[in-house]
XYZ file of C-alpha atoms in Angstrom:
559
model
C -89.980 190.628 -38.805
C -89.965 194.247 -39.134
C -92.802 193.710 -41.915
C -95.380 192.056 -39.988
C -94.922 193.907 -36.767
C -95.719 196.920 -39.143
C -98.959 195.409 -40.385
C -99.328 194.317 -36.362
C -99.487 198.039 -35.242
C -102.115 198.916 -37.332
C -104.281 195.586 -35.687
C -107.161 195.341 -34.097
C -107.561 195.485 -31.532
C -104.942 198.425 -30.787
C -105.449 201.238 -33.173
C -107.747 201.090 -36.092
C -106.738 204.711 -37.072
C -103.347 203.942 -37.801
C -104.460 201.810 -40.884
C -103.910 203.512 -44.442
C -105.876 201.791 -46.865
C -108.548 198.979 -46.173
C -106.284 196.297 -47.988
C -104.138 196.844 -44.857
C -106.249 197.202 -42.434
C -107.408 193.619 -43.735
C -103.924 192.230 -43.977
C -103.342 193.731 -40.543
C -106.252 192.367 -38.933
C -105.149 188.623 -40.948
C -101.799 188.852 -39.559
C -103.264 189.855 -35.938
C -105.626 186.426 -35.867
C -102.832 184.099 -37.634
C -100.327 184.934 -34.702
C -102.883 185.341 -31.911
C -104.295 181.695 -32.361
C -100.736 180.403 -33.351
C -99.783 181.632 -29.668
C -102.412 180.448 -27.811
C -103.391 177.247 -29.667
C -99.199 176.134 -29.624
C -99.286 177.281 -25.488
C -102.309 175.109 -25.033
C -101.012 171.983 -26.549
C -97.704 172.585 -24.899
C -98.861 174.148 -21.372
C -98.822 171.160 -18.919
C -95.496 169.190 -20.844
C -94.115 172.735 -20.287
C -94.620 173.668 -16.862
C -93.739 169.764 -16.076
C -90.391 170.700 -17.911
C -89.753 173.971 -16.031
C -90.310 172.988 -12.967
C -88.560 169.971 -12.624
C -85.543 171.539 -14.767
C -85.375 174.378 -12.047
C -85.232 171.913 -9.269
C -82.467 170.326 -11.312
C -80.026 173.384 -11.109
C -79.693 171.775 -7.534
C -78.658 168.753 -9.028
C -75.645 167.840 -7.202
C -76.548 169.413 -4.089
C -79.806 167.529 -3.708
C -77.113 164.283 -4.264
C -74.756 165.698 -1.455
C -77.965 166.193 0.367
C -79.816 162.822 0.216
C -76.241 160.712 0.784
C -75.118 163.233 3.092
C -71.686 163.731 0.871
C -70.516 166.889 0.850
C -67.460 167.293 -0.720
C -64.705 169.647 -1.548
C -63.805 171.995 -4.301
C -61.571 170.703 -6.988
C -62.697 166.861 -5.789
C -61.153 165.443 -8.793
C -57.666 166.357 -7.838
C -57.640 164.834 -4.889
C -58.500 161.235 -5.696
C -56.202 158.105 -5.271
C -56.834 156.356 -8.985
C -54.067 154.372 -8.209
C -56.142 152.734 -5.184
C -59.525 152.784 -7.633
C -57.798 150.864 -10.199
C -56.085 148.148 -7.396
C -60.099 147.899 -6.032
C -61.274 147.040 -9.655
C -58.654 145.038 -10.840
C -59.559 142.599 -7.460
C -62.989 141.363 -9.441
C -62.170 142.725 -13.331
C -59.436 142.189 -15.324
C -57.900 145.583 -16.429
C -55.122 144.534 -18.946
C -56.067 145.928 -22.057
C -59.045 147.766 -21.301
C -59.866 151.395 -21.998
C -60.802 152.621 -18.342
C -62.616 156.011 -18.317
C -63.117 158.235 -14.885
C -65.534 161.343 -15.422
C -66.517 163.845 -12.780
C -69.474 165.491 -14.464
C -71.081 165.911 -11.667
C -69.980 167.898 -8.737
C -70.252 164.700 -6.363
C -68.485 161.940 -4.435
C -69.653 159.403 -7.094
C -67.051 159.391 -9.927
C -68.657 157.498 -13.353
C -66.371 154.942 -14.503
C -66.747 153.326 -18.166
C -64.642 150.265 -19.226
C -64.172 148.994 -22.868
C -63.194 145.141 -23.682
C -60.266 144.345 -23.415
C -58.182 144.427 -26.681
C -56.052 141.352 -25.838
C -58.554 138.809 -27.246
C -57.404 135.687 -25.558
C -58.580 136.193 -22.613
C -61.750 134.703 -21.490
C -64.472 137.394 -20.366
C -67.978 137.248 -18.927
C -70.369 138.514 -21.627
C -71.658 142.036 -20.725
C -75.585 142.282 -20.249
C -77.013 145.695 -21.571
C -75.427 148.877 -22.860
C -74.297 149.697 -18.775
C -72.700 146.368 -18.587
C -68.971 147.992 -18.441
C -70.606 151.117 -16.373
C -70.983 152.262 -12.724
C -70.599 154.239 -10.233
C -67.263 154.536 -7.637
C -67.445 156.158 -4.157
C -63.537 157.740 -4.505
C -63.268 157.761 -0.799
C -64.464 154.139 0.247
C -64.093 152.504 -3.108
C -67.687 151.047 -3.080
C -68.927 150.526 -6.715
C -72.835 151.129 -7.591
C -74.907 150.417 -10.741
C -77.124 152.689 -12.715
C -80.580 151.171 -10.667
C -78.461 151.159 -7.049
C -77.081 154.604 -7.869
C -80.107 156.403 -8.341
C -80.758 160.111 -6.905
C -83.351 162.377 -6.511
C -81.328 164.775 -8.488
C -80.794 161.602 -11.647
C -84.590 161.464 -11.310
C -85.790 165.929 -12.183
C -82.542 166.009 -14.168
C -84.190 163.095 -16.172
C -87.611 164.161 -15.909
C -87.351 167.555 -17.350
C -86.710 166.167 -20.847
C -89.095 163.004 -19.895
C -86.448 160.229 -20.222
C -89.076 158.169 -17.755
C -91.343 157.729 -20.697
C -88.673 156.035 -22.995
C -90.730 153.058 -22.914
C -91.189 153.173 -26.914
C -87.606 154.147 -28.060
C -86.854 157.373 -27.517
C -90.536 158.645 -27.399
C -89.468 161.053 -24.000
C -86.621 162.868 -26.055
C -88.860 163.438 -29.136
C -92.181 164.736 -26.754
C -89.944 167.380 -25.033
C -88.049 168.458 -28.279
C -91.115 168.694 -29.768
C -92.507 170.743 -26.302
C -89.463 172.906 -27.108
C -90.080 173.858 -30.421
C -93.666 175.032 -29.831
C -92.323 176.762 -26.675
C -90.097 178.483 -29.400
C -93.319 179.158 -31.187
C -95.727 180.661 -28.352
C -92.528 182.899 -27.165
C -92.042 184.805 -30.603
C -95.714 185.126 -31.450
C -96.610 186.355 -27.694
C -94.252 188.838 -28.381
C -95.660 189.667 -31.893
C -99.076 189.444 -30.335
C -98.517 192.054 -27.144
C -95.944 194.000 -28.850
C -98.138 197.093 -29.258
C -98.645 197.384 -25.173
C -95.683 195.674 -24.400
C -94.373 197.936 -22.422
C -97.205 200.261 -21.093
C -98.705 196.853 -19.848
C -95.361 195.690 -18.159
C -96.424 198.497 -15.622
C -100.348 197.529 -15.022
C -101.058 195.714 -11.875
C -104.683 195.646 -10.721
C -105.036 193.628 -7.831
C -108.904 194.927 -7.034
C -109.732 194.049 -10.661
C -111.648 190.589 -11.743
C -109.155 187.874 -11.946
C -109.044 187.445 -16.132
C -107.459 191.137 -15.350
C -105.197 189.870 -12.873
C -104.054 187.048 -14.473
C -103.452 189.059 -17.728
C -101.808 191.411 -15.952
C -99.317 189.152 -14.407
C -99.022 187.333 -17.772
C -97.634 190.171 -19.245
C -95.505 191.571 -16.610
C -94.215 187.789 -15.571
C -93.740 187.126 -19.034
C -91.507 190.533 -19.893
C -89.393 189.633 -17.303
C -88.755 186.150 -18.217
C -88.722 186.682 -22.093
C -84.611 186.283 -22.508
C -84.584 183.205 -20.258
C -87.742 181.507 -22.040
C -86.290 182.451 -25.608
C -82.748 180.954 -24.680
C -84.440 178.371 -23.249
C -86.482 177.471 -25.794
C -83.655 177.606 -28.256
C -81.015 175.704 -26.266
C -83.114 172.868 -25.231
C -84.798 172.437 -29.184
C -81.001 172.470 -30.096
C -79.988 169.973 -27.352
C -82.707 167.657 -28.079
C -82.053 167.881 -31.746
C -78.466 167.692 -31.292
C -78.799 164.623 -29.335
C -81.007 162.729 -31.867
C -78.232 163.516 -34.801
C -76.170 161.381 -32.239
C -78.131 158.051 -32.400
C -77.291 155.719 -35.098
C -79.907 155.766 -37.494
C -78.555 159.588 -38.304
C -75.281 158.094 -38.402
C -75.683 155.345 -40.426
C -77.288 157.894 -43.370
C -75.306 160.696 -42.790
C -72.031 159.408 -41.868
C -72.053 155.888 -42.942
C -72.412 154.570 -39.467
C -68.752 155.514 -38.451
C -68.608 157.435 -34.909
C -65.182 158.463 -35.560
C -66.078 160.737 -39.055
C -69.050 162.041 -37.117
C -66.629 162.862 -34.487
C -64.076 164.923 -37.008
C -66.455 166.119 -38.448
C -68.357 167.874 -34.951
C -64.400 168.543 -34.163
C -64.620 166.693 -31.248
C -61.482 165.709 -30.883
C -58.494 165.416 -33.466
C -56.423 163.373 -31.511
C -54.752 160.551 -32.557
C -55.242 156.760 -32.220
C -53.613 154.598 -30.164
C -52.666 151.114 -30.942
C -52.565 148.298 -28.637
C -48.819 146.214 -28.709
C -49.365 142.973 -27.290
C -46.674 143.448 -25.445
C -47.514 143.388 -21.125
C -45.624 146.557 -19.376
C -43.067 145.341 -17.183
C -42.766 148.452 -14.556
C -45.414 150.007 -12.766
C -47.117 153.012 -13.213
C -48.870 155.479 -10.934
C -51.522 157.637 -12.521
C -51.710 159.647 -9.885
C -48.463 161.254 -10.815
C -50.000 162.137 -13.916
C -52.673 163.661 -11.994
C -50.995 165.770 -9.937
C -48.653 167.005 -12.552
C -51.251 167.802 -15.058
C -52.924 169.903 -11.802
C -49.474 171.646 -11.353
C -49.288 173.097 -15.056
C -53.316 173.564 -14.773
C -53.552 176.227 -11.757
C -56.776 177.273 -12.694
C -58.320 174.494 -14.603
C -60.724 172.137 -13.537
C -60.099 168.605 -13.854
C -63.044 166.771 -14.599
C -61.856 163.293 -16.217
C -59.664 160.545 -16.789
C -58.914 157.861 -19.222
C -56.200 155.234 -19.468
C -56.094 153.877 -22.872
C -54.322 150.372 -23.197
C -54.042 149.650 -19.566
C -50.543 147.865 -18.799
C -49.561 147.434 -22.118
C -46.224 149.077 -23.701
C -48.057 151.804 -25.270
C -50.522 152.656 -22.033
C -51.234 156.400 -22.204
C -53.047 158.665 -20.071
C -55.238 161.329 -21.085
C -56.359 163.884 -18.347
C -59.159 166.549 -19.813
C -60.504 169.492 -18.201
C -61.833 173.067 -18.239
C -61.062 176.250 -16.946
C -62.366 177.793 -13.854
C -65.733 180.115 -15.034
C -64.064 182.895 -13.466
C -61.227 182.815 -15.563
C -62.719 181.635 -19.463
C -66.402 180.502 -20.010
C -65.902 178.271 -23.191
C -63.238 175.887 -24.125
C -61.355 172.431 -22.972
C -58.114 171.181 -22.143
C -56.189 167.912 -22.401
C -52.756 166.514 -21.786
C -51.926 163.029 -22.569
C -48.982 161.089 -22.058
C -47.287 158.090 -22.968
C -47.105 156.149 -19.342
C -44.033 154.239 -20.022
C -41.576 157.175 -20.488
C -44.197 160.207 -19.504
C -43.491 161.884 -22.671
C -46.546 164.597 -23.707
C -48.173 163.599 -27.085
C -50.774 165.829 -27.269
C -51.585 168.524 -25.279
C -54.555 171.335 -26.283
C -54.019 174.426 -23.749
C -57.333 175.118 -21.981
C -57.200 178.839 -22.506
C -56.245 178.362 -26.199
C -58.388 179.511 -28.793
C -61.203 177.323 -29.787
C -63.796 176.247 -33.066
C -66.399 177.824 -34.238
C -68.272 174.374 -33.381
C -66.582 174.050 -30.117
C -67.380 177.330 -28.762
C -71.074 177.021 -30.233
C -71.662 174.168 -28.716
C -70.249 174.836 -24.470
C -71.922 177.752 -25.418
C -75.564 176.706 -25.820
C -74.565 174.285 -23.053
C -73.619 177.178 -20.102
C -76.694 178.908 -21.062
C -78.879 175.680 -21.149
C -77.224 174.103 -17.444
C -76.265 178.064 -15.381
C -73.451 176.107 -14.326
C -71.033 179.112 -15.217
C -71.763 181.418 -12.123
C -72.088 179.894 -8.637
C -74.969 179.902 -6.649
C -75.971 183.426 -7.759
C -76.264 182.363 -11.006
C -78.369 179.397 -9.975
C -80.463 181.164 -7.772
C -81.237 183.358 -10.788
C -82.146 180.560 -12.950
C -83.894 178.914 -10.575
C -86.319 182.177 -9.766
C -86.546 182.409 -13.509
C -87.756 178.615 -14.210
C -90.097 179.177 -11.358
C -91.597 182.599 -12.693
C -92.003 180.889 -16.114
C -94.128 178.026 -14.622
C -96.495 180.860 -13.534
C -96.680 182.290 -16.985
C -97.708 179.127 -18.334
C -100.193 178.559 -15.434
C -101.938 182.099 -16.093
C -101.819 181.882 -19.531
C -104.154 178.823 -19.390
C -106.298 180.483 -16.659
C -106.695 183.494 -19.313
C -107.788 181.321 -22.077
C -110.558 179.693 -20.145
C -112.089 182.972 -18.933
C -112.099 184.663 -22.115
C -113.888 181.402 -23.470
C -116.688 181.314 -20.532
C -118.956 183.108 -22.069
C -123.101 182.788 -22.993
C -121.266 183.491 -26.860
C -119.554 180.147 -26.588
C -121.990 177.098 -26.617
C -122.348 175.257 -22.964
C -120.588 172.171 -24.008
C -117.456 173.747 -25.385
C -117.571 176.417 -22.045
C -117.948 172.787 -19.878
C -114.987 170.888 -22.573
C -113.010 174.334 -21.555
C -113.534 174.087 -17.776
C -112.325 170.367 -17.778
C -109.982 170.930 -19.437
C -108.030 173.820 -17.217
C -109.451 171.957 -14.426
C -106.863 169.096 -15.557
C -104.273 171.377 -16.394
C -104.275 172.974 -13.063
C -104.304 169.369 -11.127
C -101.755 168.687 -13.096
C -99.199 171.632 -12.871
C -100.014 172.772 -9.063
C -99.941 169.077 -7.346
C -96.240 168.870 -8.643
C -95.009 170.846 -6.090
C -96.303 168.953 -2.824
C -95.491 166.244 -4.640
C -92.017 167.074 -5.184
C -91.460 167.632 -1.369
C -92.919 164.056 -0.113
C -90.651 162.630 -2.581
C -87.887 164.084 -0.779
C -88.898 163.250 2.486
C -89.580 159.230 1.464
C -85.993 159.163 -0.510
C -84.118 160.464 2.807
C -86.364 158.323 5.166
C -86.356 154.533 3.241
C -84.373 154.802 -0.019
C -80.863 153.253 1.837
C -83.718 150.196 2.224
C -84.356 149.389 -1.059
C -80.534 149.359 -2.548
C -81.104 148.087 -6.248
C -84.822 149.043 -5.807
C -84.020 152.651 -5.272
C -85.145 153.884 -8.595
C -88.559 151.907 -8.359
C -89.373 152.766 -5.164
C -89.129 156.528 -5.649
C -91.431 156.389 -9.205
C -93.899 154.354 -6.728
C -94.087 157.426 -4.083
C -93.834 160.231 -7.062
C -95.788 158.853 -9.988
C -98.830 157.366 -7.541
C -98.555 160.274 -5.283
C -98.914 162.624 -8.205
C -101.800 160.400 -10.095
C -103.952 160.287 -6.684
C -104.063 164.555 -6.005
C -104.653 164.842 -9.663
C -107.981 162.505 -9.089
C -108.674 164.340 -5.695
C -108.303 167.835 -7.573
C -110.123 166.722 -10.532
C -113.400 164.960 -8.537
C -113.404 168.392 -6.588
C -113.406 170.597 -9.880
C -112.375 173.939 -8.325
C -109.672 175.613 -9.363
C -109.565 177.868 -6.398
C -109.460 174.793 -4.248
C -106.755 173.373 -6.377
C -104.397 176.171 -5.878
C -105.066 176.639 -1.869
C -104.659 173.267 -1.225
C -101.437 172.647 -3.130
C -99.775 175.532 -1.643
C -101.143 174.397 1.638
C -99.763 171.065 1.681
C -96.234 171.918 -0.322
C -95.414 174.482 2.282
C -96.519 171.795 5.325
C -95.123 168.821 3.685
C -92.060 171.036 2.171
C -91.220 172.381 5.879
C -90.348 168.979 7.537
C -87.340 167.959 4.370
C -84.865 169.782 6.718
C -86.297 168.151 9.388
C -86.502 164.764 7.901
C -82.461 165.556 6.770
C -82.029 166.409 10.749
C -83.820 163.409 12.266
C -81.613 161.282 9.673
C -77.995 162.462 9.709
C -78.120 165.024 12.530
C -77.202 167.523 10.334
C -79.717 170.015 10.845
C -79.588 173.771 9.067
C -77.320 175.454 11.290
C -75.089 172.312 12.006
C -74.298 172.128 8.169
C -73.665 175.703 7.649
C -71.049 175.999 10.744
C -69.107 172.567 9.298
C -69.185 173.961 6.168
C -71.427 171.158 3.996
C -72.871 174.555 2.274
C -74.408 171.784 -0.661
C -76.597 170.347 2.043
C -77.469 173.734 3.998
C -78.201 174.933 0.500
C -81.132 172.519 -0.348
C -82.763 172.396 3.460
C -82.429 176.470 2.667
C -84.544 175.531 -0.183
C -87.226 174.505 1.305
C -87.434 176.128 3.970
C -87.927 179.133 2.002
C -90.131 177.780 -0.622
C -92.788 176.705 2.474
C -92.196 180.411 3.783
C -93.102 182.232 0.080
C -95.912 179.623 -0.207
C -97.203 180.655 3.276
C -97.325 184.211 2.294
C -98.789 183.847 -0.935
C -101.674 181.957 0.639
C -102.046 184.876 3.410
C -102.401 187.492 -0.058
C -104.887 185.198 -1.900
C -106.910 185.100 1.852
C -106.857 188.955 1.800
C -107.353 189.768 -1.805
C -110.563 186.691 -1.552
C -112.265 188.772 1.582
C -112.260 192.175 -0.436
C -115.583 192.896 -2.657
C -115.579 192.093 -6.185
C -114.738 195.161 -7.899
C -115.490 195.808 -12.097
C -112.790 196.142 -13.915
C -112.138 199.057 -15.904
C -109.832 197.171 -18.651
């Protein structure tokens, strides 16, 4: 690295003079062009997946807050602790039966929805229904009214960015979504390091330049820069965490595991160090007293003051050798990486294993929560969010300007009329694209908190009908109007109008308007009515400085 940004200094088109011989002024000016088309032909390709990505991915940091939100279920901290599993199993046993099943609980999301997984059972003469799909033995469990949801009923606003951001939606050809945005990230890995290769020369005497009275390729550019200095550490962790998490999750299908680990989950497992734990083996042999998990619970809770509980699995359920493991991570405040579990044998309550959550853990352990804090900001409250979220929205502008930068450096009477026109549709997409997101994003909102209890297993349909079309008819508008100006003031027109009436919408539906959910404490609802309310606000008062800036002459620009 230190090589070529040497032969980068001496580039055109920063400082000729610096160049020693011509054979490196040559290699220099090589080097220059290879990177500066690598970074702008690998943003181009990329620039609409990625600002699709970063958007939606920064309105998922509100994941479970936009769930509390659009159910109106708040809920308290430390949830998991206070659930009656003993009254969850009784519900479940009244349509299933639970003898010899593996039965899984797992919080991982902060919500009143608990995911709960159930294997076959292992006695295998008793007669069961077959199971349709691979979410046949999955749903979802309301912990305080029992009420059990599939995957299709279940469906959130906060499911639907969450999923979006890596483009799960278009999973219509395998796992074509997962491959698009790990491919997405890997360029984005590409335009970040060459940018920086490119600009490194001005980095930093540019990060200072604002020229508001200049012509807007020198407004852009200088907002590029600036924009992009400030997000480079998020966009290069980014960039690396979500290649890796893509990557990572592709090693986990089974034609990876059948080559590299001969199709056994449990020696991919060791090998990841997973989990070392033993197995263990189903008696035959009915348990004749009964158990309460919820002892377990609150016993594990008493030895774990400042761990988080997070899941639950009965192995063997009401057989002899029924055990209980209970799983869980500390509180960020107290140790970022690392897992506990405890898990007993139910008929005695005897401890066979039992990993300390503030123990020291593997290399791949640590690597992996790791990449995964940095990749989620789950690790510092709302602060932390907020950051993120500011971040992921900043980043979307870098993308947007960078575009707007290639097209006016390519409009001119140098470049041939049918490339400049090519050019200009091309942005003009781009821009449809990337800017209609946002008021779409809002009336999405509003439709899921006004008719989405209406459609029950149609939940999931109905919202891709008011997102998807929505989206699909302002990108026609925008493109048969061909102005990018036009573009911009209308979608920050319409997200700040349409954005303003979610809390309203959230008022009219539940009565809990802003200031009723912040004095009764439902701080996940207040939090995302907050949201908008100040995202129609900042889009308000950037529309006032693009009005003022508009009115002033056009002024040459001295760049």
């Amino acid at each position: 690295m230190g090589y070529l940004l040497g032969h980068i200094r001496r580039a055109r088109p920063y400082s000729f003079h610096q160049s020693n011989t011509t054979s490196d002024l040559i290699m220099a000016n090589r080097l220059y062009n290879v990177f500066f088309h690598t970074h702008t032909i690998s943003g181009i390709i990329i620039s609409a997946a990625l600002y699709v990505i970063f958007f939606t991915g920064s309105i998922s940091f509100l994941r479970d807050e936009i769930n509390a939100w659009e159910r109106n279920q708040p809920i308290e901290t430390d949830y998991f602790k206070t659930i009656d599993f003993d009254k969850a199993l009784s519900e479940i046993g009244k349509e299933k039966e639970l003898y010899g099943r593996d039965i899984n609980f797992s919080h991982r999301y902060f919500e009143r929805r608990v995911g709960v997984s159930m294997g076959r059972s292992k006695d295998t003469t008793l007669q069961e229904p077959k199971q349709r799909g691979r979410r046949g033995n999955f749903f979802y469990m309301d912990m305080e009214n029992f009420d059990q949801k599939d995957y299709n009923s279940n469906y959130s606003l906060g499911e639907f960015f969450y999923r979006l951001h890596f483009f799960a939606q278009l999973n219509f050809f395998g796992r074509s979504g997962y491959f698009l945005s790990g491919f997405v990230a890997f360029f984005f890995l590409f335009a970040v390091i060459t940018g920086v290769i490119v600009h490194w020369k001005k980095i930093i005497s540019s990060f200072y330049v604002f020229r508001p009275k200049a012509k807007w390729k020198a407004i852009w550019t200088d907002a590029h820069v600036a924009l992009g200095m400030i997000g480079l550490p998020y966009q290069f962790m980014f960039a690396v965490t979500g290649a890796f998490l893509i990557i990572g999750y592709m090693v986990m299908l089974p034609p990876v595991q059948s080559v590299i680990f001969d199709d056994d989950a449990q020696k991919m497992e060791k090998a990841m160090a997973y989990d070392s734990e033993q197995e263990y083996e189903f008696s035959w042999n009915k348990m004749d007293q009964q158990i309460s998990i919820n002892d377990f619970v609150e016993e594990t809770a008493k030895d774990w003051t400042d761990v988080q509980i997070t899941n639950l699995q009965v192995i063997n359920y009401g057989d002899e050798n029924m055990h209980i493991k209970i799983s869980g991570s500390p509180y960020y405040s107290e140790k970022l990486l690392g897992t506990g579990q405890k898990t007993y044998r139910a008929r005695d309550g005897f401890v066979t294993y039992d990993k300390d959550p503030f123990s020291k853990i593997s290399y791949a352990e640590g690597a992996l929560d790791t990449l995964r804090r940095l990749h989620y900001g789950d690790f510092g409250g709302y602060g932390m969010k907020l950051i993120y979220l500011v971040l992921g929205l900043i980043t979307c502008f870098v993308i947007l300007s960078g575009v707007l930068i290639w097209q006016v450096a390519r409009d001119r009477k140098a470049v041939s009329l049918a490339k400049r026109r090519f050019n200009a549709w091309l942005v003009h997409l781009y821009v449809a694209v990337c800017l209609s997101l946002y008021q779409v994003t809002a009336l999405a909102f509003i439709a899921m908190k006004l008719f989405a209890d209406d459609y029950g297993d149609m939940r999931r349909t109905f919202l891709y009908q008011v997102f998807f079309y929505s989206w699909l008819l302002l990108i026609v508008v925008f493109l048969i109007k061909r102005n990018n100006a036009f573009t911009n003031k209308a979608s920050l027109w319409l997200g700040a109008v349409i954005g303003l009436f979610v809390p309203v919408a959230n008022g009219y539906v539940t009565n809990n308007w802003l200031w009723t959910s912040w004095n009764n404490g439902y701080y996940q609802i207040f939090v995302v009515d907050l949201f908008w309310l100040l995202m129609s606000l900042t889009a308000f008062a950037v529309l006032y400085r693009i009005n003022a800036i508009t009115k002033q002459p056009d002024k040459v620009s001295t760049a």
